[in-house]
Amino acid sequence: MRTKVTVVIDEKIGTVNPNIFGHFAEHLGRCIYGGIYVGEDSYIPNTRGIRNDVVTALKKISPPVLRWPGGCFADDYHWRDGIGRRDKRPKTINIHWGGVIENNHFGTHEFIDFCRLIGAEPYICLNVGSGSPKEARDWIEYCNFSGGSTLARERGVNGASEPFKVKYWGIGNELWGCGGYWDPRAYATEVKRYLTFIHGFSVFTIACGPRGDNLFELRRDWVLEFFEEFERRHHPQFFPIDGFALHFYTRGPRAGGDTNFSHPEYYWMLRRTSEMEDRILQVRAAMDAYDPQRKVGLVIDEWGSWHPQAHKENGLWQENTVRDALVAALNLDIFVRHADKVSMANIAQTVNVLQAMILTNEEKMLVTPSYHVYDLYKEHQSGTSLRILIDCPEIGFRSEGEELSIPAVSGSASLKDNTLFLTLTNISLNEETEVDLVLLSSDVIKVKRAVARELRGSDVRSYNSFDEPDAVKPKMTGISVKDVQRRKVTLPAHSVSAIQIEF
Ligand code: AHR
């Protein structure tokens, strides 16, 4: 199989916001309790109750931002339940995720502590569904106010005299669903009410956008009606929203199971993933009608693979195979290619839930193939996204009687000073591809150094287990300066490659 990849060095798309490599952690299953927080008295090594092994692993992939406390959980979360002495915190019911008892031991202070340990900016999702503008403005004041207000003093009494400076605040989660099944116009009116009371804190606010699964909702009901209502009798220039959140999970009946899938199911899953690009174009185009200067950023604050093995009863736990790693790679490439449109993206979720970076079982911990993709891709953060043209064969497959196809190769490119960073994925199950790599520039390009790492695994169904935690991990490839000069790079079957070229 032959592929031609042209990187147009002179055609700059925009700066890759590091936040597109963001994460999401919810009070769901074993994400927070057991996955991140084990308590100070645990036999599992921890820092103030937070697992040391998870912190060390996450720091390595430079997580820029972490969204919390949900998800659906956010619209039933009352922040005061999670502050003060832990033994005095109320026990509440996690109504969305199995009706389990929430002891509130991981609250605002513990979340900020975790973010600081891993080096991520906190992103807090406010409660709109069952909360109030007062509860929201008080939470922001508690976190961010530096003066002598009663709430700021209370934060000090609880151990943090300095403000947390939380920049990102979501105005509810999935308001079209578990946030209260709102109508987009009613939600837009509510957002204006919230903004009236929180805009004075100069924070970055993110309103709930559409559900990517439903194209009709996506284009008409939610985006257009939200913005139409938002602008009515309102001064967006004074009380703006800064971000608008789209959720799009890769799932569907034709994708098979987490580790058990056929070849057509494998390709169907990746083809469905590639639809993320259409969602971004459609939502941004609809937003552009109201926000032509793109002052409001498109935030994809929940995305990832969701297999049938992940259900409420097991806390949305699923295995994470090489196929999931390719899902991550395809999505991240889309975000990098659309750096002018996507300002943040948060994979769901960090530990033990859905497309997790990390899985834990008591004191054991492993990193997943998807984690390795984040490690491979981190050099894109803050680079300048470049136009990339990929000319490759289409892979045809049959799914439920339908003839479908998907391009064999996907990728993205970014530039930092004189270093080009290129990520390329060959999804073919059995064929490697030889890439004719063209670096198109008005300047003469003299390649000085080239290094590459790749992730593939022995089979697309392979995954890291507690018995074999390193079954899938990246390795250096033999790609050299000569290969790049000769314009010849090989991508093995079902592999993700990250190539750094210095000139
Ligand atoms: O990530 C799991 C759930 O998926 C979130 O709680 C919700 O927002 C979404 O539907």
Coordinates of C-alpha atoms and ligand atoms in Angstrom, one line a residue:
M1 CA 0.0 0.0 0.0
R2 CA 1.3 3.5 -0.9
T3 CA 0.5 6.8 0.7
K4 CA 1.6 10.4 0.0
V5 CA 1.7 12.8 2.8
T6 CA 2.3 16.5 2.1
V7 CA 2.9 18.9 4.9
V8 CA 2.5 22.4 3.7
I9 CA 4.9 24.2 6.0
D10 CA 3.9 27.7 4.9
E11 CA 0.2 27.1 5.5
K12 CA -0.5 27.7 9.2
I13 CA -3.9 26.8 10.6
G14 CA -3.5 28.1 14.1
T15 CA -1.8 27.5 17.5
V16 CA -2.6 24.1 19.0
N17 CA -4.2 24.9 22.3
P18 CA -2.6 22.5 24.8
N19 CA -6.1 22.1 26.3
I20 CA -7.2 19.9 23.4
F21 CA -5.2 17.2 25.3
G22 CA -7.4 17.7 28.4
H23 CA -9.0 15.1 30.7
F24 CA -12.2 14.5 32.6
A25 CA -12.8 12.9 36.0
E26 CA -16.2 12.3 37.4
H27 CA -17.6 10.8 40.6
L28 CA -18.5 7.6 38.8
G29 CA -17.6 4.0 39.4
R30 CA -14.0 3.9 40.6
C31 CA -12.7 7.0 38.8
I32 CA -12.4 9.2 41.9
Y33 CA -12.5 6.7 44.8
G34 CA -10.0 4.0 44.4
G35 CA -8.7 5.4 41.1
I36 CA -7.5 8.8 42.2
Y37 CA -8.3 9.1 45.9
V38 CA -7.7 6.4 48.4
G39 CA -7.6 8.4 51.6
E40 CA -4.7 9.3 53.9
D41 CA -4.9 6.1 55.9
S42 CA -4.7 3.8 52.8
Y43 CA -2.0 1.1 52.5
I44 CA -1.7 2.4 48.9
P45 CA 1.1 5.0 48.8
N46 CA -0.5 8.4 48.6
T47 CA 0.0 12.1 49.1
R48 CA -2.8 13.6 51.3
G49 CA -5.0 10.7 50.1
I50 CA -4.2 11.0 46.4
R51 CA -2.5 7.9 44.8
N52 CA 1.2 8.5 44.1
D53 CA 1.4 6.0 41.2
V54 CA -1.5 7.8 39.3
V55 CA 0.1 11.2 39.9
T56 CA 3.4 10.0 38.5
A57 CA 1.9 8.5 35.4
L58 CA -0.3 11.4 34.6
K59 CA 2.4 14.0 35.1
K60 CA 4.4 12.2 32.3
I61 CA 1.7 13.0 29.7
S62 CA 1.5 16.7 30.8
P63 CA -2.3 17.0 31.3
P64 CA -3.1 20.6 30.6
V65 CA -6.6 20.7 32.1
L66 CA -8.9 18.4 34.1
R67 CA -12.7 18.7 34.2
W68 CA -14.6 17.7 37.4
P69 CA -16.9 16.8 39.2
G70 CA -19.0 15.5 36.2
G71 CA -20.7 14.7 33.9
C72 CA -24.2 14.0 35.1
F73 CA -22.9 14.0 38.6
A74 CA -22.2 17.8 38.4
D75 CA -25.9 18.7 38.2
D76 CA -26.6 17.0 41.5
Y77 CA -23.5 18.1 43.3
H78 CA -23.6 20.7 46.0
W79 CA -20.1 22.0 46.6
R80 CA -20.6 22.7 50.3
D81 CA -21.0 19.0 50.9
G82 CA -17.3 18.6 49.9
I83 CA -15.5 21.1 52.1
G84 CA -14.5 21.2 55.8
R85 CA -13.5 18.3 58.1
R86 CA -13.9 15.1 56.2
D87 CA -15.5 13.2 59.1
K88 CA -18.2 15.9 59.2
R89 CA -19.1 15.9 55.5
P90 CA -22.5 14.5 54.7
K91 CA -23.1 11.2 53.0
T92 CA -25.2 11.8 49.9
I93 CA -26.5 9.5 47.2
N94 CA -24.9 9.4 43.7
I95 CA -28.3 9.3 41.9
H96 CA -26.9 9.1 38.4
W97 CA -24.3 6.4 38.9
G98 CA -25.8 3.4 40.8
G99 CA -27.3 5.2 43.8
V100 CA -24.0 4.5 45.7
I101 CA -23.2 6.5 48.9
E102 CA -20.9 9.5 48.2
N103 CA -18.9 10.3 51.3
N104 CA -17.7 13.6 49.8
H105 CA -14.2 13.0 51.0
F106 CA -12.9 14.2 47.6
G107 CA -14.2 17.8 47.3
T108 CA -13.0 21.1 46.0
H109 CA -9.7 21.2 48.1
E110 CA -8.8 17.6 47.2
F111 CA -9.5 18.3 43.5
I112 CA -7.3 21.4 43.5
D113 CA -4.6 19.4 45.3
F114 CA -4.8 16.7 42.6
C115 CA -4.7 19.3 39.8
R116 CA -1.6 20.9 41.3
L117 CA 0.1 17.5 41.8
I118 CA -0.4 16.5 38.1
G119 CA 0.2 20.1 36.8
A120 CA -3.3 20.5 35.2
E121 CA -5.5 23.6 35.2
P122 CA -8.8 22.9 37.1
Y123 CA -12.1 23.1 35.1
I124 CA -15.1 22.9 37.4
C125 CA -18.6 22.1 36.1
L126 CA -21.3 24.1 38.0
N127 CA -24.7 22.7 39.0
V128 CA -27.5 24.1 36.9
G129 CA -29.9 21.2 37.0
S130 CA -30.6 21.1 40.7
G131 CA -28.5 24.1 41.8
S132 CA -28.9 27.9 41.7
P133 CA -27.0 31.0 40.5
K134 CA -26.3 31.8 44.2
E135 CA -24.7 28.4 44.8
A136 CA -22.6 28.8 41.7
R137 CA -21.4 32.4 42.4
D138 CA -20.6 31.4 46.0
W139 CA -18.5 28.4 44.8
I140 CA -16.5 30.8 42.5
E141 CA -16.1 33.3 45.3
Y142 CA -15.0 30.6 47.7
C143 CA -12.4 29.4 45.2
N144 CA -11.1 32.6 43.7
F145 CA -11.7 35.6 45.9
S146 CA -8.6 37.0 47.5
G147 CA -10.2 39.7 49.7
G148 CA -11.6 39.4 53.2
S149 CA -15.1 38.0 52.4
T150 CA -16.6 35.4 54.7
L151 CA -16.4 32.7 52.0
A152 CA -12.7 33.5 51.2
R153 CA -12.0 33.4 55.0
E154 CA -13.8 30.0 55.2
R155 CA -11.5 28.7 52.5
G156 CA -8.5 29.9 54.6
V157 CA -9.9 28.1 57.7
N158 CA -10.2 25.0 55.5
G159 CA -6.5 25.2 54.8
A160 CA -6.1 27.4 51.7
S161 CA -5.4 31.0 52.5
E162 CA -4.4 31.7 48.8
P163 CA -7.2 31.6 46.2
F164 CA -7.4 28.6 43.9
K165 CA -7.6 30.8 40.8
V166 CA -9.9 28.4 38.9
K167 CA -10.2 29.8 35.4
Y168 CA -12.6 27.4 33.7
W169 CA -16.2 27.0 34.8
G170 CA -18.9 25.0 33.0
I171 CA -22.5 26.2 33.2
G172 CA -24.0 22.7 33.8
N173 CA -23.5 19.5 31.9
E174 CA -25.6 17.9 29.1
L175 CA -28.6 20.1 29.9
W176 CA -30.4 18.4 27.0
G177 CA -30.2 15.2 29.0
C178 CA -29.2 14.3 32.6
G179 CA -28.8 18.0 33.4
G180 CA -32.6 18.3 33.5
Y181 CA -33.9 17.8 29.9
W182 CA -33.9 21.5 29.1
D183 CA -35.2 23.1 26.0
P184 CA -32.3 25.1 24.4
R185 CA -34.1 28.4 24.6
A186 CA -34.9 27.9 28.3
Y187 CA -31.3 26.9 28.9
A188 CA -30.0 30.0 27.1
T189 CA -32.2 32.1 29.4
E190 CA -30.8 30.3 32.4
V191 CA -27.2 30.8 31.2
K192 CA -27.9 34.6 31.0
R193 CA -29.1 34.4 34.6
Y194 CA -26.0 32.6 35.8
L195 CA -23.7 34.9 33.9
T196 CA -25.3 38.0 35.5
F197 CA -24.1 36.8 38.9
I198 CA -20.8 35.3 38.0
H199 CA -19.4 37.5 35.2
G200 CA -17.8 39.8 37.8
F201 CA -15.3 37.1 38.8
S202 CA -13.6 37.3 35.3
V203 CA -13.6 33.6 34.7
F204 CA -13.8 31.6 31.5
T205 CA -17.4 30.2 31.2
I206 CA -18.4 27.3 29.1
A207 CA -22.1 26.7 28.2
C208 CA -23.5 23.3 27.4
G209 CA -23.7 22.7 23.6
P210 CA -25.2 19.9 21.7
R211 CA -25.1 16.1 21.8
G212 CA -23.0 15.0 18.8
D213 CA -24.9 11.7 18.4
N214 CA -27.9 13.4 17.0
L215 CA -27.3 15.4 13.8
F216 CA -30.7 17.0 13.9
E217 CA -30.3 18.2 17.5
L218 CA -26.8 19.2 16.7
R219 CA -27.5 21.6 13.9
R220 CA -30.9 23.0 14.6
D221 CA -32.5 22.6 17.9
W222 CA -29.6 23.1 20.2
V223 CA -27.0 25.3 18.6
L224 CA -29.1 27.7 16.6
E225 CA -31.9 28.0 19.2
F226 CA -29.5 28.4 22.0
F227 CA -27.6 31.3 20.3
E228 CA -30.7 33.0 19.0
E229 CA -32.2 33.1 22.5
F230 CA -28.8 33.9 24.1
E231 CA -28.6 37.1 22.0
R232 CA -32.2 38.2 22.7
R233 CA -32.4 41.1 25.1
H234 CA -28.8 40.4 26.2
H235 CA -25.4 42.1 26.0
P236 CA -23.1 39.2 25.1
Q237 CA -20.2 41.7 24.9
F238 CA -20.6 42.4 28.7
F239 CA -21.7 39.0 29.9
P240 CA -20.2 36.6 27.4
I241 CA -19.8 32.9 27.3
D242 CA -16.3 31.9 26.4
G243 CA -16.8 28.3 25.4
F244 CA -19.6 26.1 24.0
A245 CA -19.3 22.4 24.7
L246 CA -20.0 19.6 22.3
H247 CA -20.1 15.9 23.5
F248 CA -19.5 13.1 21.0
Y249 CA -18.7 9.6 22.1
T250 CA -17.7 6.9 19.6
R251 CA -20.1 4.1 20.1
G252 CA -22.8 2.2 18.3
P253 CA -24.3 -1.2 17.7
R254 CA -22.0 -2.0 14.8
A255 CA -18.7 -1.6 16.8
G256 CA -18.7 -4.9 18.7
G257 CA -17.3 -5.3 22.2
D258 CA -14.3 -3.8 24.0
T259 CA -11.9 -6.7 23.3
N260 CA -14.1 -8.8 21.2
F261 CA -14.8 -7.4 17.7
S262 CA -14.7 -8.5 14.1
H263 CA -12.8 -6.8 11.3
P264 CA -15.9 -4.9 10.0
E265 CA -16.7 -3.9 13.6
Y266 CA -13.1 -2.6 14.0
Y267 CA -13.4 -0.5 10.9
W268 CA -16.9 0.7 11.7
M269 CA -15.6 2.0 15.1
L270 CA -12.8 4.0 13.4
R271 CA -15.1 5.3 10.7
R272 CA -17.6 6.5 13.3
T273 CA -14.6 8.2 15.1
S274 CA -13.7 10.1 11.9
E275 CA -17.2 11.7 12.0
M276 CA -15.9 13.9 14.8
E277 CA -14.6 16.1 12.0
D278 CA -18.1 16.6 10.6
R279 CA -19.4 17.5 14.0
I280 CA -16.7 20.1 14.5
L281 CA -17.4 21.6 11.1
Q282 CA -21.1 21.6 11.6
V283 CA -21.2 23.0 15.1
R284 CA -18.5 25.6 14.3
A285 CA -20.4 26.7 11.2
A286 CA -23.6 27.1 13.2
M287 CA -21.8 29.0 15.9
D288 CA -20.1 31.2 13.2
A289 CA -23.5 32.6 12.2
Y290 CA -23.7 34.2 15.7
D291 CA -20.1 34.5 16.5
P292 CA -18.2 35.2 13.2
Q293 CA -15.1 36.4 15.1
R294 CA -14.9 33.1 16.9
K295 CA -14.7 34.7 20.3
V296 CA -16.6 31.7 21.7
G297 CA -14.3 28.6 21.7
L298 CA -15.6 25.2 20.7
V299 CA -14.9 22.8 23.6
I300 CA -15.4 19.1 23.2
D301 CA -15.4 18.3 26.9
E302 CA -16.5 14.7 26.7
W303 CA -15.4 12.3 24.0
G304 CA -14.0 8.8 23.7
S305 CA -14.9 5.2 23.0
W306 CA -17.9 3.7 24.9
H307 CA -18.3 0.0 24.6
P308 CA -21.3 -2.1 25.6
Q309 CA -19.1 -3.6 28.5
A310 CA -19.3 -0.2 30.2
H311 CA -22.6 0.0 32.0
K312 CA -23.9 1.6 35.3
E313 CA -23.5 -1.6 37.3
N314 CA -19.8 -1.8 36.7
G315 CA -19.2 1.9 36.9
L316 CA -18.6 2.3 33.1
W317 CA -15.5 0.1 33.3
Q318 CA -14.2 -1.2 30.0
E319 CA -10.9 -2.6 28.6
N320 CA -8.8 -0.4 26.4
T321 CA -7.2 -2.1 23.3
V322 CA -5.1 -1.0 20.4
R323 CA -8.3 -0.1 18.6
D324 CA -9.1 2.4 21.4
A325 CA -5.6 3.8 20.9
L326 CA -6.4 4.4 17.3
V327 CA -9.7 6.1 18.3
A328 CA -7.6 8.4 20.4
A329 CA -5.1 9.1 17.7
L330 CA -7.8 9.8 15.0
N331 CA -9.6 12.2 17.3
L332 CA -6.5 14.0 18.4
D333 CA -5.4 14.4 14.8
I334 CA -8.7 15.9 14.0
F335 CA -8.4 18.4 16.9
V336 CA -4.9 19.4 15.8
R337 CA -5.9 19.8 12.2
H338 CA -8.8 22.1 13.4
A339 CA -6.7 24.1 15.8
D340 CA -8.5 27.2 14.5
K341 CA -11.8 25.8 15.7
V342 CA -11.2 23.5 18.8
S343 CA -10.1 25.2 21.9
M344 CA -10.3 22.4 24.4
A345 CA -11.2 18.7 24.5
N346 CA -11.4 16.3 27.4
I347 CA -11.3 12.6 27.0
A348 CA -13.7 10.6 29.2
Q349 CA -12.4 9.6 31.6
T350 CA -9.0 9.7 33.4
V351 CA -9.1 6.5 35.6
N352 CA -11.2 3.3 35.5
V353 CA -14.1 4.8 33.4
L354 CA -14.7 4.5 29.7
Q355 CA -11.6 5.3 27.5
A356 CA -9.4 5.6 30.6
M357 CA -5.7 6.6 30.6
I358 CA -5.2 4.5 33.7
L359 CA -6.7 1.4 35.2
T360 CA -6.3 0.4 38.9
N361 CA -7.1 -2.6 40.9
E362 CA -6.4 -2.0 44.6
E363 CA -2.7 -1.3 44.7
K364 CA -2.1 -2.3 41.1
M365 CA -2.0 0.3 38.3
L366 CA -1.5 0.2 34.6
V367 CA -1.5 2.7 31.8
T368 CA -3.6 1.9 28.7
P369 CA -2.8 2.0 25.0
S370 CA -4.8 5.3 24.9
Y371 CA -2.4 6.8 27.5
H372 CA 0.5 6.0 25.3
V373 CA -1.1 7.9 22.5
Y374 CA -1.3 11.0 24.8
D375 CA 2.4 10.4 25.5
L376 CA 3.3 10.2 21.8
Y377 CA 1.2 13.3 20.9
K378 CA 2.2 15.7 23.7
E379 CA 4.7 17.5 21.4
H380 CA 1.8 18.9 19.5
Q381 CA 0.9 21.1 22.6
S382 CA 1.4 24.8 21.7
G383 CA 2.8 24.0 18.3
T384 CA 1.4 25.7 15.1
S385 CA -0.9 23.4 13.3
L386 CA 0.0 23.0 9.6
R387 CA -2.0 22.0 6.6
I388 CA -1.5 18.3 5.9
L389 CA -2.7 16.5 2.7
I390 CA -3.0 12.7 2.8
D391 CA -3.4 10.8 -0.4
C392 CA -4.0 7.1 0.6
P393 CA -6.1 4.1 -0.4
E394 CA -9.6 3.7 1.0
I395 CA -10.3 0.6 3.0
G396 CA -13.7 -0.9 2.1
F397 CA -15.7 -3.1 4.4
R398 CA -19.3 -4.4 4.8
S399 CA -21.3 -3.5 7.9
E400 CA -24.8 -4.9 8.3
G401 CA -25.2 -5.2 4.6
E402 CA -23.9 -1.7 3.9
E403 CA -20.7 -1.1 1.8
L404 CA -18.6 1.4 3.6
S405 CA -15.0 2.7 3.4
I406 CA -12.5 4.7 5.4
P407 CA -9.1 6.2 4.5
A408 CA -6.3 4.0 5.5
V409 CA -4.1 6.8 6.9
S410 CA -4.9 9.8 9.1
G411 CA -2.6 12.3 10.6
S412 CA -1.7 15.9 11.7
A413 CA 1.4 18.1 11.8
S414 CA 2.6 21.0 13.9
L415 CA 5.6 23.2 14.0
K416 CA 7.6 24.6 16.9
D417 CA 10.6 26.7 15.9
N418 CA 12.5 24.5 13.5
T419 CA 11.0 21.2 14.6
L420 CA 8.2 19.6 12.7
F421 CA 6.0 17.1 14.6
L422 CA 4.1 14.7 12.6
T423 CA 1.6 12.0 13.9
L424 CA 0.4 9.4 11.4
T425 CA -1.9 6.4 11.9
N426 CA -2.2 3.5 9.6
I427 CA -5.5 1.8 10.5
S428 CA -5.1 -1.1 8.0
L429 CA -5.4 -4.4 9.8
N430 CA -2.8 -6.2 7.6
E431 CA -0.9 -3.9 5.3
E432 CA 1.9 -1.6 6.1
T433 CA 2.1 1.5 4.0
E434 CA 5.1 3.2 2.5
V435 CA 4.7 6.9 2.8
D436 CA 6.1 9.4 0.3
L437 CA 6.6 12.3 2.8
V438 CA 6.8 15.7 1.1
L439 CA 7.7 18.7 3.2
L440 CA 6.5 21.6 1.0
S441 CA 8.0 25.0 1.8
S442 CA 9.0 28.2 0.2
D443 CA 12.3 27.9 2.1
V444 CA 14.9 25.2 1.4
I445 CA 14.5 22.5 4.0
K446 CA 17.6 20.7 5.3
V447 CA 16.7 17.9 7.6
K448 CA 19.2 17.7 10.6
R449 CA 17.6 15.2 12.8
A450 CA 14.7 12.7 12.7
V451 CA 13.4 10.5 15.5
A452 CA 10.2 8.5 15.8
R453 CA 8.2 6.4 18.1
E454 CA 5.4 4.0 17.3
L455 CA 2.6 2.1 19.1
R456 CA 1.0 -0.9 17.6
G457 CA 0.7 -4.1 19.7
S458 CA 0.7 -7.6 18.3
D459 CA -3.0 -7.5 17.5
V460 CA -5.7 -4.7 17.5
R461 CA -7.5 -6.6 20.3
S462 CA -4.4 -6.6 22.5
Y463 CA -4.6 -4.6 25.7
N464 CA -2.6 -4.1 28.9
S465 CA -3.8 -6.2 31.8
F466 CA -2.6 -6.4 35.4
D467 CA -0.8 -9.6 34.6
E468 CA 0.8 -8.1 31.5
P469 CA 0.8 -4.3 32.0
D470 CA 3.3 -3.7 29.2
A471 CA 1.7 -5.8 26.4
V472 CA 1.1 -2.6 24.4
K473 CA 3.7 0.1 24.7
P474 CA 5.5 2.5 22.3
K475 CA 8.9 1.8 20.9
M476 CA 11.5 3.8 19.0
T477 CA 11.5 3.2 15.2
G478 CA 14.4 3.1 12.9
I479 CA 13.2 6.2 11.0
S480 CA 16.3 8.3 10.2
V481 CA 17.4 11.6 8.6
K482 CA 18.1 9.6 5.4
D483 CA 14.6 8.2 5.3
V484 CA 13.1 11.7 5.5
Q485 CA 15.6 13.0 2.9
R486 CA 14.7 10.2 0.6
R487 CA 11.0 10.9 1.4
K488 CA 10.4 7.3 2.5
V489 CA 8.8 6.4 5.8
T490 CA 7.0 3.1 6.6
L491 CA 3.9 2.9 8.8
P492 CA 3.2 -0.7 10.0
A493 CA -0.3 -2.1 10.0
H494 CA -2.6 -0.8 12.8
S495 CA 0.0 1.6 14.2
V496 CA 0.3 5.2 15.5
S497 CA 3.6 6.9 14.7
A498 CA 5.0 10.2 16.1
I499 CA 7.8 11.6 14.1
Q500 CA 10.0 14.6 15.1
I501 CA 11.9 16.2 12.3
E502 CA 14.4 19.0 13.0
F503 CA 15.6 21.3 10.2
Ligands
AHR1 O1 -18.8 10.2 30.9 C1 -20.0 9.5 31.4 C2 -21.3 10.3 31.2 O2 -21.5 10.5 29.8 C3 -21.3 11.7 31.7 O3 -21.6 11.7 33.1 C4 -22.3 12.4 30.9 O4 -22.1 13.8 30.8 C5 -22.2 11.7 29.6 O5 -23.5 11.3 29.1

